[in-house]
mmCIF file of C-alpha atoms in Angstrom:
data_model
loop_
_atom_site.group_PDB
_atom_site.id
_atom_site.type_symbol
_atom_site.label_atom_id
_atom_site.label_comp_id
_atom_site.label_asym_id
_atom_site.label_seq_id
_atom_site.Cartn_x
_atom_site.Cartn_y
_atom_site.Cartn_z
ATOM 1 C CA UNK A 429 80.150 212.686 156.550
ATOM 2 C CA UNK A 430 81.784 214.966 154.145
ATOM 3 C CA UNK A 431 84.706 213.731 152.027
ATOM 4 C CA UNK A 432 87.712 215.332 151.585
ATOM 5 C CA UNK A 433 90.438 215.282 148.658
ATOM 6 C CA UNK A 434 93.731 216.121 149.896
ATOM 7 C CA UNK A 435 92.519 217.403 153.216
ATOM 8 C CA UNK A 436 89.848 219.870 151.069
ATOM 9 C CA UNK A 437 86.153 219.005 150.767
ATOM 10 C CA UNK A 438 84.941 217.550 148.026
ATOM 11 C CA UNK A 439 82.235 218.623 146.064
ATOM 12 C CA UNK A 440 79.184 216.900 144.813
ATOM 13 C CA UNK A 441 77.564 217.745 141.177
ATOM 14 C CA UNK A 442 74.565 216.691 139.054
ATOM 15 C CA UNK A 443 76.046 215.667 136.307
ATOM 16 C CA UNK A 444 73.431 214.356 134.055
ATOM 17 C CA UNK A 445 72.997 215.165 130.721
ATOM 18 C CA UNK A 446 70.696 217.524 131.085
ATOM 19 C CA UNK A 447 72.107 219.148 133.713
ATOM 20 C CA UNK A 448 75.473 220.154 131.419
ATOM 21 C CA UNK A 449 75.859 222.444 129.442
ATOM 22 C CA UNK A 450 76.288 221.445 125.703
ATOM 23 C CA UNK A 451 79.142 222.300 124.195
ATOM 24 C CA UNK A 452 79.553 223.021 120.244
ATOM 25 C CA UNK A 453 82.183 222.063 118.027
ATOM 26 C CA UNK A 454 83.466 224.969 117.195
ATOM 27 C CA UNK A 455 84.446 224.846 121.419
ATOM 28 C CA UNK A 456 85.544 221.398 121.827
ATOM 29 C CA UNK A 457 88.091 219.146 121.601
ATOM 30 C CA UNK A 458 86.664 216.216 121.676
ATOM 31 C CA UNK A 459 84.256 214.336 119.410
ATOM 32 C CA UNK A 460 82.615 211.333 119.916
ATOM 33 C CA UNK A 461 81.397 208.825 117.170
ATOM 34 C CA UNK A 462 79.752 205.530 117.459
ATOM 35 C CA UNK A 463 79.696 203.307 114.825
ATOM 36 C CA UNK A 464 77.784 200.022 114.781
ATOM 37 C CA UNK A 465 79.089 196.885 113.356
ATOM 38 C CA UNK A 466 77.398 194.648 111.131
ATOM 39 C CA UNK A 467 76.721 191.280 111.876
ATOM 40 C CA UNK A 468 79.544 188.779 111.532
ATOM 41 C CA UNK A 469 79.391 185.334 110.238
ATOM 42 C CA UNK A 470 78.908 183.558 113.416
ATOM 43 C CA UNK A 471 75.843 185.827 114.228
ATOM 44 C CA UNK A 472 74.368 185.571 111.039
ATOM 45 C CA UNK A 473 74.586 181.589 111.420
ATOM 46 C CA UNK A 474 72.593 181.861 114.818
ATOM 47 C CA UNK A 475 70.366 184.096 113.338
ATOM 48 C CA UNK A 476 70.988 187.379 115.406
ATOM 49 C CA UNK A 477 69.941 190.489 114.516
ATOM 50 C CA UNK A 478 70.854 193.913 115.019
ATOM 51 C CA UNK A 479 68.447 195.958 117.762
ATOM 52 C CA UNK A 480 70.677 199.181 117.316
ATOM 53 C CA UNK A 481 69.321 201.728 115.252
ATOM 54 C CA UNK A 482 71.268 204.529 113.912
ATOM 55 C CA UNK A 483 69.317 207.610 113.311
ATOM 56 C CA UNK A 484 71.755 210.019 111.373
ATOM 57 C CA UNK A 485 69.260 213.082 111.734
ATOM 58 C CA UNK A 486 69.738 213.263 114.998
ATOM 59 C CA UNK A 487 73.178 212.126 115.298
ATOM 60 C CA UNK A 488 71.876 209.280 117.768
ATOM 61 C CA UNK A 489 71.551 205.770 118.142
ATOM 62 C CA UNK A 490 68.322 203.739 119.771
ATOM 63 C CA UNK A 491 67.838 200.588 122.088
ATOM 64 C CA UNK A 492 64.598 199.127 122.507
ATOM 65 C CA UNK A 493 63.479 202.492 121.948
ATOM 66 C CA UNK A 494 65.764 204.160 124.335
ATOM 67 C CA UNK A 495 67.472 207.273 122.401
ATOM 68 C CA UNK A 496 71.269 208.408 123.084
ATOM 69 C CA UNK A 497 73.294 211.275 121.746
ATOM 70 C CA UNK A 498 73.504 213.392 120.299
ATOM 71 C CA UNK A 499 77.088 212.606 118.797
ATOM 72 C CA UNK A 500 79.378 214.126 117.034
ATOM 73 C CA UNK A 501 78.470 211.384 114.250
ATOM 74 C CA UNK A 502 76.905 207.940 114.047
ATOM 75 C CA UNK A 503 77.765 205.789 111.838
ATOM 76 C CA UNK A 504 75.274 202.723 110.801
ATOM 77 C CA UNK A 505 76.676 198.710 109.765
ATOM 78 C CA UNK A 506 77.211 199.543 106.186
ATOM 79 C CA UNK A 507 79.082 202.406 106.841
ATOM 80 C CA UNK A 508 83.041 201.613 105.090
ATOM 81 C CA UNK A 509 86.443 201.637 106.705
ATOM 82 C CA UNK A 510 87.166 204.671 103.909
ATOM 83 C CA UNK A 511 84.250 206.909 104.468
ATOM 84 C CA UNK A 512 84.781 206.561 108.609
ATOM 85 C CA UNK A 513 88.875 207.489 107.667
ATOM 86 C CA UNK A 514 87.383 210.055 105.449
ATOM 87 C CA UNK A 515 84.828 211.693 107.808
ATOM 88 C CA UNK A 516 86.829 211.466 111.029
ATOM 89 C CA UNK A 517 90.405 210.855 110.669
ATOM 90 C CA UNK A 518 91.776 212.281 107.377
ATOM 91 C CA UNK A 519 91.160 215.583 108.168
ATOM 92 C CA UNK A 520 93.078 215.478 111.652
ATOM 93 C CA UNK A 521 96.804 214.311 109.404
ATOM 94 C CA UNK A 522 97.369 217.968 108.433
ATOM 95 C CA UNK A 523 97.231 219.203 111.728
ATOM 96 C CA UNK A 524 99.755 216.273 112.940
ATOM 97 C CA UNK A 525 102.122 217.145 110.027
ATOM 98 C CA UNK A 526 101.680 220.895 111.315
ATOM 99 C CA UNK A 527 102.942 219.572 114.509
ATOM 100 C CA UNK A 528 99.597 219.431 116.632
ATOM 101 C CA UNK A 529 98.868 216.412 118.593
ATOM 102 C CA UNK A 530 95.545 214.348 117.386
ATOM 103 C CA UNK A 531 94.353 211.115 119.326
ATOM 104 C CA UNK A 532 92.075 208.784 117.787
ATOM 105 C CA UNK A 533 91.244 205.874 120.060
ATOM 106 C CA UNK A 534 88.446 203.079 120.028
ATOM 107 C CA UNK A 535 86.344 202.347 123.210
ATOM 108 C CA UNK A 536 83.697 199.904 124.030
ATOM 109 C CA UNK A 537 82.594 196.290 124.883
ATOM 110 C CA UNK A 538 84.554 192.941 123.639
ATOM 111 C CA UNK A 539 83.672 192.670 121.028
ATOM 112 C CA UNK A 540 81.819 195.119 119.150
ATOM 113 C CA UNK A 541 84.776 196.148 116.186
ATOM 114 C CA UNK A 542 87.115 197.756 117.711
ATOM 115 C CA UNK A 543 90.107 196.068 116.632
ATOM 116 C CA UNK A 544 88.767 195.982 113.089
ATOM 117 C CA UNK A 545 87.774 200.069 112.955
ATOM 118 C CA UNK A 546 91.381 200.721 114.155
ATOM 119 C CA UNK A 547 93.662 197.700 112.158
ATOM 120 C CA UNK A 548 91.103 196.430 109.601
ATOM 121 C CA UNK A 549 90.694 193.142 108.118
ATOM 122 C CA UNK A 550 93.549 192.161 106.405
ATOM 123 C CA UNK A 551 97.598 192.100 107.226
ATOM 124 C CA UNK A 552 99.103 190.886 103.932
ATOM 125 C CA UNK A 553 97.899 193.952 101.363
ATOM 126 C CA UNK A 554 100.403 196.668 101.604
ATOM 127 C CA UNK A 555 97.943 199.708 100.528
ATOM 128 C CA UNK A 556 94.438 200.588 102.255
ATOM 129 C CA UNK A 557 94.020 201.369 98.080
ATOM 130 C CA UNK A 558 94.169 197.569 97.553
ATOM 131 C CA UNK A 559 92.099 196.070 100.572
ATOM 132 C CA UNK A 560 88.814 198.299 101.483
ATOM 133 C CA UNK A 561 89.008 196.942 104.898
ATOM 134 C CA UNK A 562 91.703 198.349 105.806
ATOM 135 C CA UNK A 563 91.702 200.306 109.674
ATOM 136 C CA UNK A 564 92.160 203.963 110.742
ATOM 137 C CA UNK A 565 95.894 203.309 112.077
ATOM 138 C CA UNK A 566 97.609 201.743 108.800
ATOM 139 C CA UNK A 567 95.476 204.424 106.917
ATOM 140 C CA UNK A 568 96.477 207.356 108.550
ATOM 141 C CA UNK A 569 100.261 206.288 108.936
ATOM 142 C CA UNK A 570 100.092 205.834 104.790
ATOM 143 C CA UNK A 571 98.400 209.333 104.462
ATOM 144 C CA UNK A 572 101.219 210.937 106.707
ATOM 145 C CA UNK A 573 104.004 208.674 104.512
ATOM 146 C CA UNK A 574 101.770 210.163 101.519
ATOM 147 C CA UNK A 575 101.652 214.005 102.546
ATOM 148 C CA UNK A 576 105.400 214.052 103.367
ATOM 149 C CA UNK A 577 106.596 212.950 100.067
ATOM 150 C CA UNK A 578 104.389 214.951 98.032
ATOM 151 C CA UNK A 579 105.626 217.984 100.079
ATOM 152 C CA UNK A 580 109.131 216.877 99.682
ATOM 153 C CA UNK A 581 110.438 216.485 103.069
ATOM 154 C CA UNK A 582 112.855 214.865 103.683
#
């Protein structure tokens, strides 16, 4: 039985990974990064560990020896709230002051840092300068603040 998609046949791909066709930066749109989180305080008193490695030379991560990627970066536990803003978002507030549209979003499993990668730790500091955990939203809405008044616009 074929299937049909608004009365015309739909098609059927391979789409594995090694089936596509990579596509450089230069090309693309979109980047993927995948940052792991470190261990948090209830996990440290059960005595987890962490079984996902980051290996930054190939842009990939590994599970129980089970490589994926390569991504556009990888970031490991003891990677910062400021160098992730720095490597992946900072760049991107020029091109929304120029007008262009950027989208920075978080995806994954409950969780795994989400919430703290995008809001950070803390609500009651009123700089990212004075609390290091600070997330990519209040970060990037301080750099635009920032930009604009150092441009003098009004």
């Amino acid at each position: 039985m074929n299937e049909t998609v608004y009365g015309k046949p739909l098609k059927m791909f391979d789409v594995t990974m090694s089936a596509r066709k990579k596509v450089s930066e230069t090309t693309s749109n979109l980047r993927v990064a995948v940052r792991v989180r470190p261990i948090n305080a209830t996990e440290r008193g059960e005595k987890c560990t962490n079984i996902v490695k980051v290996e930054r030379e190939k842009m990939a991560i590994s599970l129980n020896k089970k490589s994926f990627g390569p991504f556009y970066r990888v970031y490991d536990s003891h990677t910062t709230q400021t160098e992730i803003y720095d490597d992946l978002v900072s760049s991107q507030i020029k091109k929304v002051i120029a007008g262009f549209n950027c989208t920075v979003f978080a995806y994954g499993q409950t969780g795994t840092g989400k919430t703290f990668t995008m809001e950070g730790g803390r609500n009651d500091v009123k700089s990212s300068h004075d609390d290091p955990t600070t997330g990519i939203i209040p970060r990037a809405v301080e750099d635009i603040f920032e930009q604009l008044e150092a441009s003098g616009c009004e």
